Coordinates of N, CA and C and ligand atoms in Angstrom, one line a residue:
M229 N 0.7 -1.4 -0.1 CA 0.0 0.2 -0.3 C 0.9 1.6 0.3
A230 N 1.8 1.2 0.6 CA 2.9 2.4 1.0 C 1.8 3.4 0.6
T231 N 2.7 4.7 -0.1 CA 1.7 5.4 -1.3 C 1.3 5.7 -2.2
D232 N 1.2 4.6 -2.8 CA 0.5 5.0 -3.7 C -0.4 5.6 -3.8
P233 N -1.0 6.6 -5.1 CA -2.2 7.5 -5.1 C -3.3 6.4 -5.1
H234 N -3.6 5.6 -5.8 CA -4.5 5.0 -6.2 C -4.9 4.0 -5.7
A235 N -4.3 3.8 -5.0 CA -4.6 2.0 -3.9 C -5.5 3.2 -3.2
L236 N -4.5 4.4 -2.4 CA -5.4 5.2 -1.3 C -6.5 5.7 -1.4
I237 N -6.4 6.5 -2.9 CA -8.4 6.2 -3.3 C -9.3 5.9 -3.3
R238 N -8.6 4.5 -4.0 CA -9.4 3.5 -3.9 C -10.0 3.0 -2.4
L239 N -9.6 3.4 -1.2 CA -9.7 3.0 -0.1 C -10.0 4.2 0.7
A240 N -10.5 5.2 0.1 CA -11.0 6.3 0.4 C -12.5 6.0 -0.2
R241 N -12.2 5.8 -1.2 CA -13.9 5.7 -2.1 C -14.7 4.5 -1.4
E242 N -13.8 3.4 -1.2 CA -14.8 2.0 -0.2 C -15.4 2.7 1.0
C243 N -14.7 3.4 1.3 CA -15.4 3.7 2.8 C -16.7 4.6 2.3
L244 N -16.9 5.6 1.6 CA -17.8 6.0 1.0 C -19.3 6.3 1.7
D245 N -19.5 5.0 2.0 CA -21.1 4.7 2.0 C -20.9 4.5 3.5
R246 N -20.1 5.3 3.6 CA -19.7 4.3 5.8 C -20.2 6.1 6.1
S247 N -19.8 7.3 5.2 CA -20.2 8.9 5.3 C -21.7 8.5 6.2
Y248 N -21.7 9.6 7.4 CA -22.4 10.0 8.6 C -23.2 11.4 7.6
A249 N -24.0 11.4 6.8 CA -24.1 12.5 6.6 C -25.6 13.6 5.6
P250 N -26.4 12.7 6.8 CA -28.1 13.2 6.5 C -28.8 14.5 6.8
Y251 N -27.8 15.5 7.0 CA -27.7 16.9 7.2 C -27.5 17.9 5.6
S252 N -26.5 17.7 5.2 CA -25.6 18.1 3.7 C -25.8 17.3 2.5
R253 N -25.5 16.0 3.2 CA -26.3 14.9 1.7 C -24.3 14.7 0.9
F254 N -23.1 15.8 2.3 CA -22.0 15.5 1.1 C -20.8 14.3 2.0
H255 N -21.0 13.1 0.8 CA -19.8 12.6 1.2 C -18.3 13.0 1.7
V256 N -17.5 11.9 2.9 CA -16.3 12.4 2.2 C -16.3 11.2 2.9
A257 N -14.9 10.4 2.5 CA -13.9 9.7 3.0 C -12.4 9.8 3.0
A258 N -11.9 9.9 4.3 CA -10.5 10.1 3.6 C -9.6 9.0 4.5
A259 N -8.6 8.2 3.4 CA -7.6 7.7 4.6 C -5.9 7.9 4.4
V260 N -5.9 7.7 6.1 CA -4.3 8.5 6.3 C -3.4 7.2 6.1
V261 N -2.4 7.0 5.7 CA -0.6 6.1 6.1 C 0.0 6.7 6.8
D262 N 0.3 5.6 7.7 CA 0.3 6.7 8.9 C 3.1 5.7 8.2
D263 N 3.9 6.3 9.3 CA 5.4 6.2 9.2 C 5.8 5.1 9.2
S264 N 4.8 4.0 9.4 CA 4.8 2.5 9.5 C 4.1 1.4 8.8
G265 N 3.6 2.5 7.6 CA 2.6 1.7 6.4 C 1.5 1.5 7.2
R266 N 1.1 1.7 8.7 CA -0.2 1.7 8.7 C -1.6 2.7 7.8
V267 N -3.2 1.6 7.4 CA -3.6 2.9 6.7 C -5.0 2.2 7.9
F268 N -5.4 3.9 8.1 CA -7.0 4.5 9.2 C -7.6 5.2 7.7
T269 N -9.1 5.0 8.2 CA -9.4 5.3 7.6 C -10.7 6.4 8.2
G270 N -11.0 6.9 7.5 CA -12.3 8.8 8.5 C -13.5 8.2 7.3
V271 N -14.9 9.0 8.2 CA -15.8 9.1 7.6 C -16.4 10.9 7.3
N272 N -17.2 11.2 7.2 CA -17.2 12.5 7.4 C -18.8 12.0 9.0
V273 N -18.5 12.6 9.7 CA -20.1 12.1 10.7 C -20.7 14.0 11.3
E274 N -22.0 14.0 10.9 CA -22.3 14.6 11.2 C -23.6 14.7 12.3
N275 N -24.2 15.7 13.4 CA -24.7 15.9 14.0 C -26.2 16.4 13.7
I276 N -26.8 16.8 14.6 CA -28.1 17.3 14.1 C -27.6 19.2 14.9
S277 N -27.0 19.4 15.9 CA -26.0 20.2 16.5 C -24.8 20.2 15.4
Y278 N -25.3 20.9 14.2 CA -24.1 20.9 12.8 C -23.1 21.7 12.7
G279 N -22.9 22.2 14.6 CA -21.3 22.9 15.0 C -20.2 21.4 15.2
L280 N -21.1 20.8 15.8 CA -20.5 19.2 16.2 C -19.5 18.6 15.4
S281 N -20.2 18.3 13.8 CA -19.6 17.7 12.9 C -18.3 17.5 12.9
M282 N -17.7 15.9 12.3 CA -16.6 16.3 12.1 C -16.1 15.9 10.7
C283 N -15.2 16.6 10.0 CA -14.8 16.3 8.6 C -13.9 14.8 8.9
A284 N -13.6 14.1 7.3 CA -13.1 12.8 7.6 C -12.1 12.6 7.5
E285 N -11.1 13.4 6.8 CA -10.6 13.7 7.5 C -9.1 14.1 8.7
R286 N -10.0 14.9 10.0 CA -10.4 14.1 11.2 C -10.0 12.9 11.3
V287 N -11.2 12.4 11.5 CA -11.1 11.0 12.2 C -9.9 10.5 10.7
A288 N -10.3 10.7 10.4 CA -9.2 9.1 10.2 C -7.4 10.0 10.6
I289 N -7.2 10.8 10.7 CA -6.0 11.2 11.5 C -5.9 11.0 12.5
F290 N -7.5 11.6 13.7 CA -7.6 11.5 14.7 C -7.7 9.5 15.1
S291 N -7.7 8.9 14.4 CA -8.2 7.4 14.9 C -6.3 7.0 14.6
A292 N -5.6 7.6 13.7 CA -4.3 7.3 13.8 C -3.6 7.3 14.7
V293 N -4.1 8.3 15.5 CA -3.0 9.1 16.5 C -3.6 8.5 17.5
A294 N -4.9 7.7 17.9 CA -5.2 7.2 18.7 C -4.8 5.5 18.4
A295 N -4.5 5.4 18.2 CA -3.7 4.0 17.5 C -2.6 3.8 17.7
G296 N -1.9 5.5 18.3 CA -0.5 5.1 18.6 C 0.3 6.5 17.6
A297 N -0.5 6.1 16.2 CA 0.4 7.1 14.6 C 0.6 8.8 15.5
R298 N 1.6 8.7 14.7 CA 2.9 9.7 15.4 C 2.7 10.8 14.2
R299 N 3.8 10.3 13.2 CA 3.8 10.7 12.2 C 2.6 10.4 10.9
I300 N 2.6 11.2 10.0 CA 1.3 10.8 8.0 C 2.2 11.2 7.5
A301 N 2.1 9.8 7.2 CA 3.4 10.2 5.0 C 2.3 9.7 3.7
A302 N 0.9 10.1 4.1 CA 0.4 10.0 3.2 C -1.7 10.5 3.4
L303 N -2.3 11.0 3.3 CA -3.0 11.3 3.1 C -4.1 11.0 1.5
A304 N -5.3 10.4 1.6 CA -6.6 11.1 0.6 C -7.3 10.8 1.4
V305 N -8.3 11.9 0.0 CA -9.3 12.0 -0.1 C -10.5 11.7 -1.0
T306 N -11.4 11.8 -0.5 CA -12.5 11.9 -1.5 C -14.2 11.8 -1.6
G307 N -14.8 12.3 -1.8 CA -16.6 12.8 -2.2 C -17.4 12.2 -3.0
S308 N -18.9 13.0 -2.0 CA -19.8 12.8 -3.4 C -19.7 13.6 -4.1
G309 N -19.2 14.7 -4.0 CA -19.7 15.9 -4.9 C -18.8 15.5 -6.3
A310 N -19.2 16.1 -7.6 CA -18.9 15.8 -8.4 C -16.9 16.4 -9.1
D311 N -17.1 17.5 -8.5 CA -15.4 18.1 -8.6 C -14.1 17.3 -7.5
L312 N -13.2 18.3 -7.6 CA -12.2 18.1 -6.5 C -12.3 18.9 -5.8
L313 N -12.2 17.5 -4.5 CA -12.4 17.6 -2.6 C -11.1 18.9 -2.3
S314 N -11.3 20.1 -1.4 CA -9.8 19.6 -1.1 C -10.1 20.0 1.0
P315 N -9.0 19.6 1.3 CA -10.0 20.0 3.0 C -10.6 21.0 3.4
C316 N -11.1 21.5 4.1 CA -11.2 22.6 4.7 C -9.9 22.6 5.9
G317 N -9.9 24.6 6.0 CA -8.7 24.8 6.4 C -8.4 24.0 8.2
A318 N -9.4 23.9 9.1 CA -9.4 23.1 10.3 C -8.9 21.6 9.7
C319 N -8.8 20.9 9.0 CA -8.7 19.8 8.4 C -6.7 20.0 8.3
R320 N -6.5 20.9 7.1 CA -5.7 21.5 6.7 C -4.3 21.6 8.6
Q321 N -4.9 22.0 9.5 CA -4.1 22.6 10.5 C -4.0 21.3 11.4
V322 N -4.8 21.1 11.4 CA -4.2 19.0 12.3 C -3.7 18.0 11.5
L323 N -3.8 18.6 10.1 CA -2.5 17.2 9.3 C -1.1 17.3 9.6
A324 N -1.2 18.9 9.5 CA 0.2 20.0 9.7 C 0.7 19.2 10.9
E325 N 0.7 19.4 12.0 CA 0.5 18.4 13.4 C 1.9 17.1 13.0
F326 N 0.6 16.5 12.2 CA 1.5 14.9 12.6 C 1.7 14.9 11.1
A327 N 2.3 15.8 10.0 CA 2.6 15.7 9.0 C 3.0 16.4 8.7
A328 N 4.9 16.3 8.2 CA 6.0 17.3 7.3 C 5.5 17.5 6.7
P329 N 5.6 18.7 5.8 CA 5.7 20.4 4.9 C 5.8 19.5 3.5
D330 N 6.4 18.6 3.7 CA 6.5 18.1 1.5 C 5.8 16.1 1.7
V331 N 4.9 16.4 3.0 CA 3.5 15.0 2.6 C 2.6 15.4 1.8
V332 N 2.7 14.5 1.6 CA 1.4 14.6 -0.2 C 0.4 14.3 0.1
V333 N -1.0 15.3 0.0 CA -2.1 15.2 0.0 C -3.2 14.5 -1.3
W334 N -3.4 13.8 -1.4 CA -4.7 12.6 -3.0 C -6.0 13.6 -2.6
C335 N -6.0 14.6 -3.7 CA -7.4 15.0 -4.2 C -8.3 14.6 -4.5
D336 N -9.1 13.5 -5.0 CA -10.7 12.6 -5.3 C -11.0 14.5 -6.5
A337 N -10.7 13.6 -8.5 CA -10.8 14.1 -9.3 C -11.6 13.7 -9.7
P338 N -12.1 14.3 -10.8 CA -12.4 13.9 -12.4 C -11.1 13.1 -12.9
G339 N -11.4 12.1 -14.0 CA -9.9 11.5 -14.5 C -8.8 11.5 -12.7
E340 N -7.5 11.9 -12.9 CA -6.4 11.5 -12.1 C -6.9 12.2 -10.2
P341 N -6.6 11.7 -9.8 CA -6.2 12.4 -8.3 C -5.0 13.6 -8.0
H342 N -5.6 15.1 -8.0 CA -4.7 16.0 -7.6 C -4.0 15.9 -6.5
R343 N -2.7 16.5 -6.8 CA -1.7 16.0 -5.6 C -1.8 17.5 -4.6
W344 N -1.0 17.7 -3.4 CA -1.3 18.5 -3.3 C -0.3 18.3 -2.2
T345 N 0.6 19.3 -1.4 CA 1.3 19.1 -0.4 C 1.1 19.9 1.1
V346 N 1.8 18.9 2.1 CA 0.8 20.1 3.3 C 1.2 21.4 3.3
S347 N 3.3 22.0 2.7 CA 2.8 23.1 2.7 C 2.3 23.9 1.9
E348 N 1.6 23.4 1.3 CA 0.7 24.2 -0.3 C 0.0 24.7 0.5
L349 N -0.7 22.9 0.9 CA -1.7 23.5 1.7 C -2.1 24.5 2.6
L350 N -1.7 24.7 3.3 CA -0.8 25.6 5.0 C 0.2 26.2 4.7
P351 N 0.4 27.8 3.7 CA 1.2 28.5 3.8 C 1.1 28.8 4.9
H352 N 1.9 29.1 5.8 CA 2.8 29.5 6.4 C 1.6 29.4 7.6
G353 N 1.4 28.1 8.3 CA 0.6 28.1 9.0 C 1.1 27.8 10.7
F354 N 0.2 28.3 11.0 CA 0.5 28.3 13.0 C 1.0 26.7 13.6
A355 N 2.9 27.1 13.7 CA 3.5 26.5 13.2 C 4.5 25.6 15.2
A356 N 4.7 24.7 16.5 CA 5.4 24.0 17.5 C 6.1 25.5 17.5
S357 N 7.1 25.7 16.0 CA 8.6 26.4 16.4 C 7.8 28.3 16.9
R358 N 6.5 28.8 17.3 CA 6.1 29.8 17.6 C 5.9 29.4 18.9
L359 N 6.0 28.8 19.5 CA 5.9 28.6 20.9 C 6.8 28.7 21.4
G360 N 7.8 27.9 20.7 CA 9.4 27.8 20.8 C 9.6 26.5 21.0
K361 N 8.2 25.3 20.7 CA 8.6 24.2 21.2 C 9.2 23.4 20.1
P362 N 9.7 22.3 20.1 CA 10.7 21.8 19.4 C 10.1 21.1 18.0
Ligands
THU61 N1 -16.7 17.9 4.7 C1 -15.2 16.5 5.2 O1 -15.4 15.7 5.6 N2 -14.2 17.5 4.5 C2 -13.5 18.0 3.9 O2 -12.4 18.2 3.4 C3 -14.7 19.4 3.9 C4 -16.3 19.4 4.2 C5 -17.7 17.4 5.3 C6 -18.0 18.3 6.0 C7 -19.5 18.5 6.6 O3 -20.3 17.1 6.7 C8 -19.8 18.1 5.3 O4 -18.4 17.5 4.4 C9 -20.7 18.9 3.9 O5 -19.4 19.8 4.5

């Protein structure tokens, strides 16, 4: 599996029907690979109190972290919409916590998946170094 984009996108697509999105009806699924090659998936989980809803990317990342992962090697995301899907700002900041700036994020799109790095998605992001942390 490693970081093959098509395999990772396919895995995310296979999870899409587990998305819980009765309010937006916009289904999203994500797959992450950690630095040991372990794969974790997530779907968006909405709530009737809309602000409590959680994006697929963060569900996948938090699942990886809960399993002991600390470094993410790649992420893929797909959605039920026809267009290119790119992660929201909150997910970009969470991803930057666990992924190096050159880690690739594969975003499903008609045709070939779109490739962005973490630093392209979150340039000039808030970083631990700003707090004097390693
Ligand atoms: N959503 C995600 O899961 N990931 C994104 O990157 C963008 C948006 C979800 C949140 C909400 O459940 C639905 O898509 C519509 O915004």
